[in-house]
Every structure is written in C-alpha cells, then in structure tokens.
Amino acid sequence: MLRELCLKTLLIVMALCIIILGNLVLTHAQSTTELIVVISPAIVEPGEKSHKIGYVGLAGKHGTLGKATHDTIVKLESENPSVATVPQEVTIPEGLQYTVFDVKTTGIPGTTNIFASVGNELSFATLTVGDQSDDLTSDLKMIVNLPTPEMSVNSEMPFSLYLQNSDGTIAQAPYDIPITLDYEKNLVTVEITEQSIKKGNSYVLGTIKSKEKVGNAFIRASADKLGFDEAKEIRISSSLPSSLAVNIFPEKIPATLKRDIDIIVSLVDSDGLPTFAQEDIKLQFFSDDQSINDQIDRAVKELNLSQTIKKGEFSYHFKQRLDLAKEGKTITIGATTKGLGVAMDSFQTVKPLTTSNPLVVNKTMQIFTLDRVPTKSKTIAVYQIGTLYIASNFENSTETKEVEFLPLIVNENYDSIGSDHKIGLISSNNLLLKVNSVGKMDVSSSHGTAQIETGQETGSVVLASIIKGIGAASTTTEVINTLKQEKSMIFSPTGDKSILFDKNGYFDVFIISLDSKNRPTAVENEIRYLVTPINEILTIPKGKTYSHVSFLGNLIQSDVKEPITIRTVPIGESADPGLQSQHVFAREPTAKLAISVPFNILSPEKTEYTGTIQVLDFYDNPISVSEDIRVKITPSEFGFLGIPDYIIVPKSASFTSFPIQTSEKAGSITIKASAKGILGAQTQVDTKSAITKLKISLGSVSEPLLAEQPAELRIYVDDEEQKSVNGATLKIVSNGATVIPETIKTNEEGYATVQINAKQSPKISLQILATAEGFTEEQKSVSFDVTQTTQENKTELPEWITYAGAGGVTVIGLGIFFALRKPKKIEEDESYE
C-alpha cells in the first residue's frame, strides 16, 4: 500500500508540474509574433490622392499571419508628412489577421518611412512617391550611376553619368552638354573621361577614388545648360568597430592563491567580425566580484597597464594574477569603452588538484584561442593540463556517466625546450597561422600561454598542442579578411536594368570585385572571367578593383525585344566558382507590369486578401497611364484561389487592386498578369496554415519486454509533410517502468533513443509529449507487454522511485528555466524588413 500510495502521489505531482511547464512554454511561444507593416505597392505616382495601400498584421516565425486574440490597436506615423500622411492609429479586430489603412500623398515626390507600433514593438515600411508625367515624355534629366553606395578607404570604382527621359528611356544628347562635378574632396577624388556628354552620346564614364579617411561622401553632377543636377551619397568605411568582445582563458581555474588568467578584449564590427582600431581605444575593466575587481584595479596601478587597444590593432591582451579562495564560483569580468558598449566573459573556480594526487588517473589537456582572428594580427593561445573527472550518483549503473574536465596544478616545470615534459604547439597551415612562442608552465601552474600570429591568407586552421606524457588537444580558428573578394558584380553605364548599344554596335560592361560588405576591393591575384553570351575573356589585374571593356554586340542583337542575361564565369587554375555572377539587362526600355501580394504567406481558411497590379518603367518608376489598361490575370491552377479574370488600371493611375479569396487549399500557385504592349509579370502565392502539427512514431521493440532488463526505444518526430524535426523536445512519463533520460531532444535525423526498464508485469505504459518551436504540442500513449523473469517480494519503497522523483523535479525545474529564459541578444542591429 505504501509503495502504491507514494508512486501515485509522485506521478500526480509530476503531472501537475508538466502541465504548468507546458503552459509556460506555450505562453513563451505565443509571444514570438512579429508586427509587420506593408505598403503595396511601395511606389506610387505623385499627386494629392488617398491610396488604400497600407497593411498591418501579426506574423509568426515562419511568416504566416495569425488571428488577433483581441482588438489590437496599432499606432501609425509617417516619417515625412510632407510626402505622405497616415492615420494616427488603426485596429486589428479580434479574430482577423490584418487590417488596411489609407496613405494620403501630398503631391510632393519623395520617400518616407511608415512606422507601426504596438507597445514596444516597432516595424516600418518605405513608400516612394515617384515623379512621372502622364504622357511619358518630358525634359531630359541626368543620372549619377554608382555600382554601389559603399566604398572602403583607399579604393576605387567606376561610375557613369547618363541621360534619361522622364519616361525612363535612355536618351541621346541633342548637343554637347557640359558637366560640372562637385564632391567631398576630403574623402574622395573624382575624374571623368570627358567634361561633357557629346552630341549623340548618352553617357560619360568616370572613376571615384577614396582616400584614407572614413565618412559620408557625395558626388553631384549638374548641367547648367539644361538646368538639372543629380547627387548621390557614398559611404566610406574601413570595417569600423561597433562593439567589444571579451574572452577569458582558460575557462576553469583552481581555487587557490596566485592564479593566472588571460583576458583578451577585441574589436568587432556590425557583423560580429574582428576588426582594427582606427584610433587608440582606452578600456575600463570591472568584475561582478568585489575582490576580483579590487585585484584588477591594483594590478593596473602597480604594473602601469595601458588598458588600450592601439590604433591598427584588433585586441588588447593582459595576464591577471588573482587570489581565488572559494570553489564552485562563476566570476564575470567585463570591459567597456565609450561608444562601443560593454562586453563580458566568465570563468569558474574549481577544486584544486595536483598532478601527483592519487585520485588523478586520466590526464588530458585542452587548448583555447579566439574563434576568428583577422589577417596580419597577433594574439594568444592557451593550453591547460587537466583530468577527466567522472561523476555518477549510481553504483553499478548502466546509465551514461557525466565526464568533467578539471585542471591540474603541475609540480614541475613544463617547457618547449630542455624539459622531460616537452610542450609542442603546431599549426596545420603556417601560411594562415604560425606559432611565434610556445611558452611554458611553471611549477604550481595549470596552464601556459603561447604567442601566435596570422598571415595574409584566409581560411580555417587547426592549432594543436602536445605534451609528452599527457596527451594532445586541438582547436580550430578562422583567419578572416573583411576586404577579401567575396563576389563579382556586372555593372552597366546605363543602370542595372539595361544596356545600350552605340551606333557601331558596341556596349560597355564592367566587372567589379566586391567584398562581403558590397564594397569594391582589390584582388590579390589576377582574375580572368569568361563573359557569355559574348564569349570574350575579361581580366581584373592584380591590385585592381575592376575591369572594363567595350564588346561588339552584333551576335546578341538578333531580337532586341528580349532581355539578355550576361554571365561572368571565373576561369583558370584554382578559379573560385563562388565568384560567378550574372545579370539580366533589357535591350530596349519599355513599360512593364508588376504584381504583388502584401503578405508572403496567406491563410487557406477562406480569407480575403488584396493583390496589386502596377504599371512601371524599366527603372521601377510608376507610370500614370494615359488611358484605361485592361490586364488579364491567369493563375497556374484554377480553383485554388478566387481571383477575377480581368481588371482595369484606370486612366491617370499607375496601379489597381484585385481581390484574392483563399479556398481551404494549402500549397503554392503562380499568378500571371499580362497586357497588350506591356511586359507581363508573375508572382508566387503560398498558402499555409499558421499552425503546424508534430507527429510521433516509434521504432520497433521486441515484445514482451523482460522485467528489470533495459531495452532501447527509438522515438521519431516528423512534421505534417513527413519531414524529420530535429531539436524537438521529448518528455516521457512512464507507468511501471523507468525511462532514461526522461527528457531528450531529437538529433539531426529527427529521432532520439531512450532506455526503458520495465518494473512490473504484465504491461507498462508510456506517455510521450513532443514540443518544438513553431509547432503545436503532440502527445502519444503506448503500452508494452512485460514478462516477469523472477518474482520478488518487496515491502519497502523501491529506491528507483526516490531517484525518479528527484530526476523529475530537476528536469521540470530546468524546463521552466529554459522556457522563461530570454534568448541571448545577438550583437548586431535588428531591423524589420
């Protein structure tokens, strides 16, 4: 009786805790919606008009819209009311997925951001009010054509100035048009091949060269003869630091007096990559332990430490000696500086053990260094001797034991030379990283510090440490260069939408080398490209950022109405296929249609949405049509969506809307729009339920199970499309058996393996609960036949119940902790797109 009563009580308590945990996890998951605001279309014609083109809704992780659980008030604001205004607020009614609001244009062309907010959550969309004439004919204007608005210091890139009618077509100069250039002379120099656009030509080429300073430059071109000018901004950067990063090595320190730790403070850019200081950066250090804080301050004063990342360097390293009295503490040390915020790292104090301790059986080692190091830089690597401590609460248990690394204090000197315990430190590629000094470990120390240096090459490198009589360890680090070529760009002097043939059949093309931040960058070695369909070879010389050639285009002029796809393929020995690029250019500008749906994914639950069809030029500017245009709408599958066969773009407008009715079918469909004399368009519409279910299935188990004999059970988790779900959390509650572990996550193949040990016959049962982010919770109950091999009479409460109860409470506590814990903030700027 006592046994059954205790068992029932334990199961009831565990069930209640699991219910509470499930509610907490569900609440946490429900809070991961994102406020989205969409302007569709995002470009409209100028004029004092009211457009119903604003949409706000709440989307989940996968972009699916969810229904509002209550009337949700959304605050709206226009960043530039002189261009367009919006109402102060709108409401997403309870049970609906989104709402629509009016955008009123004032008649002034320009761009404004439309902000939407609910509480502390903010999102925005950009609206551009174009400037087009109704009849598509107007005076000339000049375009400053830049390959990219980004440049690094000491770089160069081509640019062009070309003439364009207000209808978007490239125009020829009716006479010589003198050009006047103005630019930020402290940051860039600008040169053009001709000081005017000659009669009959459409453009002139030039070169922009950046200097050593960073900042925002501009280039402005004007033609007084025609009364127009054009300006563009260029951001000059040098992978500037945006924050700090702190690393403490080693991670575990014996809790004794006079212990050394190595602290590295490095600079990282907005992408989290290490970068160099543009000027001396003074650091301040702190700790969450007052004793440690005082010891650091005292060392700074006594040793006269600079605490400065020098100009041209990426990090600051210092070795701090500490007196550590208490075991089992996690101590945080951080660094801060003005303009770069705060960064922290932690280490743990552990029980001190010496190499001569009779409890030390298995000696091993670890090695630490930074995950990423920039080229041509110096830093450190730390190697540490330790032992593998095996922790287990069960005697003669078959469960997996936890192995913990504990550092060892050596009782003799370890050195790279002149020692019986010789230390070795080896790099897998000396071109990437070399070891300048191996260092040593003195008596009473547990680790040593080596000096390492990177070369000019980039890539991954393995750093391995070997100590005679101890063992070996290795770690991988990546040597990076943010200025290295990562991609290629095809640049046309007449914009990214078209190429222009001259009277002799030639057209200009540039191939530009870009880094990871889309900045022109010099190539380390000569790169040759095969350019198709011209079938010519183009070369970027070593140390240059681009190459330019004029191609004879008679082979590709057979049909000027079709667009041309230009491809560049790197050729030659060790050519990098990742540098291949392609771009589609129109050969003759004309109007085109654009079709859009405000939301990426629609609900299949018989919901009405709105699509938009717009008339644009080849530069994506809206065209106010001079007469009604009939547009045919054709779906790739009939009966999937309810849409009209035809709509009318009315006179003096550039766009019109049409209804879309979903019909409880999930999947993808393509909607095409076509009109006579205008290039058609198409878009893909996806319908998907906002809620995705999990499915639990089991591997085969030989029945009947033998009591008190462990057996393996494989549990599979799939989604509704029978695709494996990795990282799903499984919780197993048993009746009449023990399960090890009771909580587990599925692996990359979507399954997890547990061990079941039947305690009673003739049956045992399992309740399996599966959860995963973005999915609804799923449960499955199973039972197994059990045969009793031996009979036992027990009058006491079995010992496993006590352990199972303790384990259950521990798992539930950890589950509540991780459910409530906020995700670690990624050190980069967050924006809504």
JSON list of C-alpha atoms in Angstrom, two decimals, residues 257-379:
[
{"chain": "A", "resi": 257, "resn": "LEU", "atom": "CA", "xyz": [46.20, 31.77, -4.38]},
{"chain": "A", "resi": 258, "resn": "LYS", "atom": "CA", "xyz": [48.19, 33.37, -7.18]},
{"chain": "A", "resi": 259, "resn": "ARG", "atom": "CA", "xyz": [46.27, 32.00, -10.15]},
{"chain": "A", "resi": 260, "resn": "ASP", "atom": "CA", "xyz": [46.80, 33.49, -13.62]},
{"chain": "A", "resi": 261, "resn": "ILE", "atom": "CA", "xyz": [44.12, 34.14, -16.22]},
{"chain": "A", "resi": 262, "resn": "ASP", "atom": "CA", "xyz": [44.48, 35.53, -19.75]},
{"chain": "A", "resi": 263, "resn": "ILE", "atom": "CA", "xyz": [41.98, 38.21, -20.81]},
{"chain": "A", "resi": 264, "resn": "ILE", "atom": "CA", "xyz": [41.54, 39.29, -24.44]},
{"chain": "A", "resi": 265, "resn": "VAL", "atom": "CA", "xyz": [39.40, 42.29, -25.39]},
{"chain": "A", "resi": 266, "resn": "SER", "atom": "CA", "xyz": [38.85, 42.55, -29.15]},
{"chain": "A", "resi": 267, "resn": "LEU", "atom": "CA", "xyz": [37.00, 44.87, -31.50]},
{"chain": "A", "resi": 268, "resn": "VAL", "atom": "CA", "xyz": [34.19, 43.57, -33.72]},
{"chain": "A", "resi": 269, "resn": "ASP", "atom": "CA", "xyz": [32.23, 45.25, -36.49]},
{"chain": "A", "resi": 270, "resn": "SER", "atom": "CA", "xyz": [28.48, 45.26, -37.02]},
{"chain": "A", "resi": 271, "resn": "ASP", "atom": "CA", "xyz": [28.67, 41.73, -38.46]},
{"chain": "A", "resi": 272, "resn": "GLY", "atom": "CA", "xyz": [30.43, 40.41, -35.36]},
{"chain": "A", "resi": 273, "resn": "LEU", "atom": "CA", "xyz": [33.73, 40.03, -37.19]},
{"chain": "A", "resi": 274, "resn": "PRO", "atom": "CA", "xyz": [37.05, 41.17, -35.69]},
{"chain": "A", "resi": 275, "resn": "THR", "atom": "CA", "xyz": [38.26, 44.50, -36.98]},
{"chain": "A", "resi": 276, "resn": "PHE", "atom": "CA", "xyz": [41.00, 47.03, -36.35]},
{"chain": "A", "resi": 277, "resn": "ALA", "atom": "CA", "xyz": [41.07, 50.20, -34.24]},
{"chain": "A", "resi": 278, "resn": "GLN", "atom": "CA", "xyz": [41.03, 53.45, -36.18]},
{"chain": "A", "resi": 279, "resn": "GLU", "atom": "CA", "xyz": [42.47, 55.21, -33.14]},
{"chain": "A", "resi": 280, "resn": "ASP", "atom": "CA", "xyz": [43.68, 54.31, -29.65]},
{"chain": "A", "resi": 281, "resn": "ILE", "atom": "CA", "xyz": [40.78, 52.92, -27.59]},
{"chain": "A", "resi": 282, "resn": "LYS", "atom": "CA", "xyz": [41.04, 53.19, -23.81]},
{"chain": "A", "resi": 283, "resn": "LEU", "atom": "CA", "xyz": [39.36, 50.36, -21.88]},
{"chain": "A", "resi": 284, "resn": "GLN", "atom": "CA", "xyz": [37.96, 50.05, -18.39]},
{"chain": "A", "resi": 285, "resn": "PHE", "atom": "CA", "xyz": [37.65, 46.69, -16.63]},
{"chain": "A", "resi": 286, "resn": "PHE", "atom": "CA", "xyz": [35.20, 45.52, -13.98]},
{"chain": "A", "resi": 287, "resn": "SER", "atom": "CA", "xyz": [34.02, 42.33, -12.28]},
{"chain": "A", "resi": 288, "resn": "ASP", "atom": "CA", "xyz": [30.90, 41.14, -10.51]},
{"chain": "A", "resi": 289, "resn": "ASP", "atom": "CA", "xyz": [33.15, 40.00, -7.62]},
{"chain": "A", "resi": 290, "resn": "GLN", "atom": "CA", "xyz": [34.41, 42.90, -5.50]},
{"chain": "A", "resi": 291, "resn": "SER", "atom": "CA", "xyz": [37.61, 41.06, -4.52]},
{"chain": "A", "resi": 292, "resn": "ILE", "atom": "CA", "xyz": [38.45, 40.38, -8.16]},
{"chain": "A", "resi": 293, "resn": "ASN", "atom": "CA", "xyz": [37.56, 43.96, -9.06]},
{"chain": "A", "resi": 294, "resn": "ASP", "atom": "CA", "xyz": [40.00, 45.27, -6.43]},
{"chain": "A", "resi": 295, "resn": "GLN", "atom": "CA", "xyz": [42.77, 42.93, -7.57]},
{"chain": "A", "resi": 296, "resn": "ILE", "atom": "CA", "xyz": [42.40, 44.07, -11.20]},
{"chain": "A", "resi": 297, "resn": "ASP", "atom": "CA", "xyz": [42.46, 47.76, -10.19]},
{"chain": "A", "resi": 298, "resn": "ARG", "atom": "CA", "xyz": [45.56, 47.16, -8.04]},
{"chain": "A", "resi": 299, "resn": "ALA", "atom": "CA", "xyz": [47.36, 45.34, -10.86]},
{"chain": "A", "resi": 300, "resn": "VAL", "atom": "CA", "xyz": [46.56, 48.14, -13.31]},
{"chain": "A", "resi": 301, "resn": "LYS", "atom": "CA", "xyz": [48.13, 50.69, -10.98]},
{"chain": "A", "resi": 302, "resn": "GLU", "atom": "CA", "xyz": [51.13, 48.64, -9.87]},
{"chain": "A", "resi": 303, "resn": "LEU", "atom": "CA", "xyz": [52.02, 47.32, -13.32]},
{"chain": "A", "resi": 304, "resn": "ASN", "atom": "CA", "xyz": [51.05, 50.55, -15.09]},
{"chain": "A", "resi": 305, "resn": "LEU", "atom": "CA", "xyz": [48.93, 48.63, -17.63]},
{"chain": "A", "resi": 306, "resn": "SER", "atom": "CA", "xyz": [47.89, 50.68, -20.67]},
{"chain": "A", "resi": 307, "resn": "GLN", "atom": "CA", "xyz": [44.41, 49.12, -20.96]},
{"chain": "A", "resi": 308, "resn": "THR", "atom": "CA", "xyz": [44.43, 50.41, -24.55]},
{"chain": "A", "resi": 309, "resn": "ILE", "atom": "CA", "xyz": [43.74, 48.81, -27.92]},
{"chain": "A", "resi": 310, "resn": "LYS", "atom": "CA", "xyz": [46.31, 50.55, -30.09]},
{"chain": "A", "resi": 311, "resn": "LYS", "atom": "CA", "xyz": [45.48, 52.08, -33.44]},
{"chain": "A", "resi": 312, "resn": "GLY", "atom": "CA", "xyz": [45.82, 49.45, -36.18]},
{"chain": "A", "resi": 313, "resn": "GLU", "atom": "CA", "xyz": [45.40, 46.54, -33.75]},
{"chain": "A", "resi": 314, "resn": "PHE", "atom": "CA", "xyz": [42.31, 44.45, -33.15]},
{"chain": "A", "resi": 315, "resn": "SER", "atom": "CA", "xyz": [42.72, 43.41, -29.50]},
{"chain": "A", "resi": 316, "resn": "TYR", "atom": "CA", "xyz": [44.26, 44.03, -26.09]},
{"chain": "A", "resi": 317, "resn": "HIS", "atom": "CA", "xyz": [45.63, 41.15, -24.01]},
{"chain": "A", "resi": 318, "resn": "PHE", "atom": "CA", "xyz": [46.80, 41.06, -20.43]},
{"chain": "A", "resi": 319, "resn": "LYS", "atom": "CA", "xyz": [47.56, 38.36, -17.88]},
{"chain": "A", "resi": 320, "resn": "GLN", "atom": "CA", "xyz": [45.96, 38.89, -14.46]},
{"chain": "A", "resi": 321, "resn": "ARG", "atom": "CA", "xyz": [47.13, 37.15, -11.27]},
{"chain": "A", "resi": 322, "resn": "LEU", "atom": "CA", "xyz": [44.29, 36.50, -8.83]},
{"chain": "A", "resi": 323, "resn": "ASP", "atom": "CA", "xyz": [43.79, 35.06, -5.36]},
{"chain": "A", "resi": 324, "resn": "LEU", "atom": "CA", "xyz": [40.84, 32.70, -5.57]},
{"chain": "A", "resi": 325, "resn": "ALA", "atom": "CA", "xyz": [39.54, 31.41, -2.25]},
{"chain": "A", "resi": 326, "resn": "LYS", "atom": "CA", "xyz": [36.23, 29.74, -2.96]},
{"chain": "A", "resi": 327, "resn": "GLU", "atom": "CA", "xyz": [35.42, 26.75, -5.14]},
{"chain": "A", "resi": 328, "resn": "GLY", "atom": "CA", "xyz": [32.43, 26.46, -7.42]},
{"chain": "A", "resi": 329, "resn": "LYS", "atom": "CA", "xyz": [32.11, 30.17, -8.23]},
{"chain": "A", "resi": 330, "resn": "THR", "atom": "CA", "xyz": [31.38, 31.69, -11.61]},
{"chain": "A", "resi": 331, "resn": "ILE", "atom": "CA", "xyz": [33.19, 35.01, -11.87]},
{"chain": "A", "resi": 332, "resn": "THR", "atom": "CA", "xyz": [32.49, 37.55, -14.60]},
{"chain": "A", "resi": 333, "resn": "ILE", "atom": "CA", "xyz": [34.99, 40.07, -15.90]},
{"chain": "A", "resi": 334, "resn": "GLY", "atom": "CA", "xyz": [33.95, 42.74, -18.37]},
{"chain": "A", "resi": 335, "resn": "ALA", "atom": "CA", "xyz": [35.34, 45.65, -20.36]},
{"chain": "A", "resi": 336, "resn": "THR", "atom": "CA", "xyz": [33.75, 48.87, -21.53]},
{"chain": "A", "resi": 337, "resn": "THR", "atom": "CA", "xyz": [34.64, 51.95, -23.50]},
{"chain": "A", "resi": 338, "resn": "LYS", "atom": "CA", "xyz": [32.79, 54.99, -24.73]},
{"chain": "A", "resi": 339, "resn": "GLY", "atom": "CA", "xyz": [30.79, 54.39, -27.90]},
{"chain": "A", "resi": 340, "resn": "LEU", "atom": "CA", "xyz": [31.33, 50.62, -28.03]},
{"chain": "A", "resi": 341, "resn": "GLY", "atom": "CA", "xyz": [29.28, 49.46, -25.06]},
{"chain": "A", "resi": 342, "resn": "VAL", "atom": "CA", "xyz": [30.04, 46.63, -22.65]},
{"chain": "A", "resi": 343, "resn": "ALA", "atom": "CA", "xyz": [31.25, 43.06, -23.16]},
{"chain": "A", "resi": 344, "resn": "MET", "atom": "CA", "xyz": [31.78, 40.29, -20.59]},
{"chain": "A", "resi": 345, "resn": "ASP", "atom": "CA", "xyz": [33.00, 36.74, -20.16]},
{"chain": "A", "resi": 346, "resn": "SER", "atom": "CA", "xyz": [33.20, 34.36, -17.19]},
{"chain": "A", "resi": 347, "resn": "PHE", "atom": "CA", "xyz": [35.39, 31.67, -15.68]},
{"chain": "A", "resi": 348, "resn": "GLN", "atom": "CA", "xyz": [34.78, 29.06, -12.97]},
{"chain": "A", "resi": 349, "resn": "THR", "atom": "CA", "xyz": [36.74, 28.26, -9.84]},
{"chain": "A", "resi": 350, "resn": "VAL", "atom": "CA", "xyz": [37.10, 24.53, -9.19]},
{"chain": "A", "resi": 351, "resn": "LYS", "atom": "CA", "xyz": [38.65, 22.20, -6.64]},
{"chain": "A", "resi": 352, "resn": "PRO", "atom": "CA", "xyz": [42.46, 22.34, -6.80]},
{"chain": "A", "resi": 353, "resn": "LEU", "atom": "CA", "xyz": [44.11, 19.07, -7.80]},
{"chain": "A", "resi": 354, "resn": "THR", "atom": "CA", "xyz": [47.81, 18.37, -8.37]},
{"chain": "A", "resi": 355, "resn": "THR", "atom": "CA", "xyz": [49.35, 16.03, -10.90]},
{"chain": "A", "resi": 356, "resn": "SER", "atom": "CA", "xyz": [50.66, 13.87, -8.06]},
{"chain": "A", "resi": 357, "resn": "ASN", "atom": "CA", "xyz": [47.24, 13.41, -6.45]},
{"chain": "A", "resi": 358, "resn": "PRO", "atom": "CA", "xyz": [46.49, 9.65, -6.27]},
{"chain": "A", "resi": 359, "resn": "LEU", "atom": "CA", "xyz": [42.89, 10.38, -7.32]},
{"chain": "A", "resi": 360, "resn": "VAL", "atom": "CA", "xyz": [44.15, 11.65, -10.67]},
{"chain": "A", "resi": 361, "resn": "VAL", "atom": "CA", "xyz": [44.11, 8.73, -13.09]},
{"chain": "A", "resi": 362, "resn": "ASN", "atom": "CA", "xyz": [43.35, 10.06, -16.58]},
{"chain": "A", "resi": 363, "resn": "LYS", "atom": "CA", "xyz": [45.41, 13.11, -17.54]},
{"chain": "A", "resi": 364, "resn": "THR", "atom": "CA", "xyz": [44.49, 15.10, -20.59]},
{"chain": "A", "resi": 365, "resn": "MET", "atom": "CA", "xyz": [44.63, 18.67, -21.87]},
{"chain": "A", "resi": 366, "resn": "GLN", "atom": "CA", "xyz": [42.68, 21.44, -23.60]},
{"chain": "A", "resi": 367, "resn": "ILE", "atom": "CA", "xyz": [43.64, 24.35, -25.87]},
{"chain": "A", "resi": 368, "resn": "PHE", "atom": "CA", "xyz": [41.88, 27.70, -26.26]},
{"chain": "A", "resi": 369, "resn": "THR", "atom": "CA", "xyz": [42.11, 30.62, -28.70]},
{"chain": "A", "resi": 370, "resn": "LEU", "atom": "CA", "xyz": [39.80, 33.07, -30.46]},
{"chain": "A", "resi": 371, "resn": "ASP", "atom": "CA", "xyz": [37.26, 31.68, -32.94]},
{"chain": "A", "resi": 372, "resn": "ARG", "atom": "CA", "xyz": [38.19, 34.33, -35.52]},
{"chain": "A", "resi": 373, "resn": "VAL", "atom": "CA", "xyz": [41.40, 36.28, -35.98]},
{"chain": "A", "resi": 374, "resn": "PRO", "atom": "CA", "xyz": [42.00, 38.91, -38.69]},
{"chain": "A", "resi": 375, "resn": "THR", "atom": "CA", "xyz": [44.91, 38.58, -41.08]},
{"chain": "A", "resi": 376, "resn": "LYS", "atom": "CA", "xyz": [48.30, 40.04, -40.14]},
{"chain": "A", "resi": 377, "resn": "SER", "atom": "CA", "xyz": [47.48, 40.06, -36.43]},
{"chain": "A", "resi": 378, "resn": "LYS", "atom": "CA", "xyz": [48.92, 38.74, -33.19]},
{"chain": "A", "resi": 379, "resn": "THR", "atom": "CA", "xyz": [47.04, 37.04, -30.36]}
]
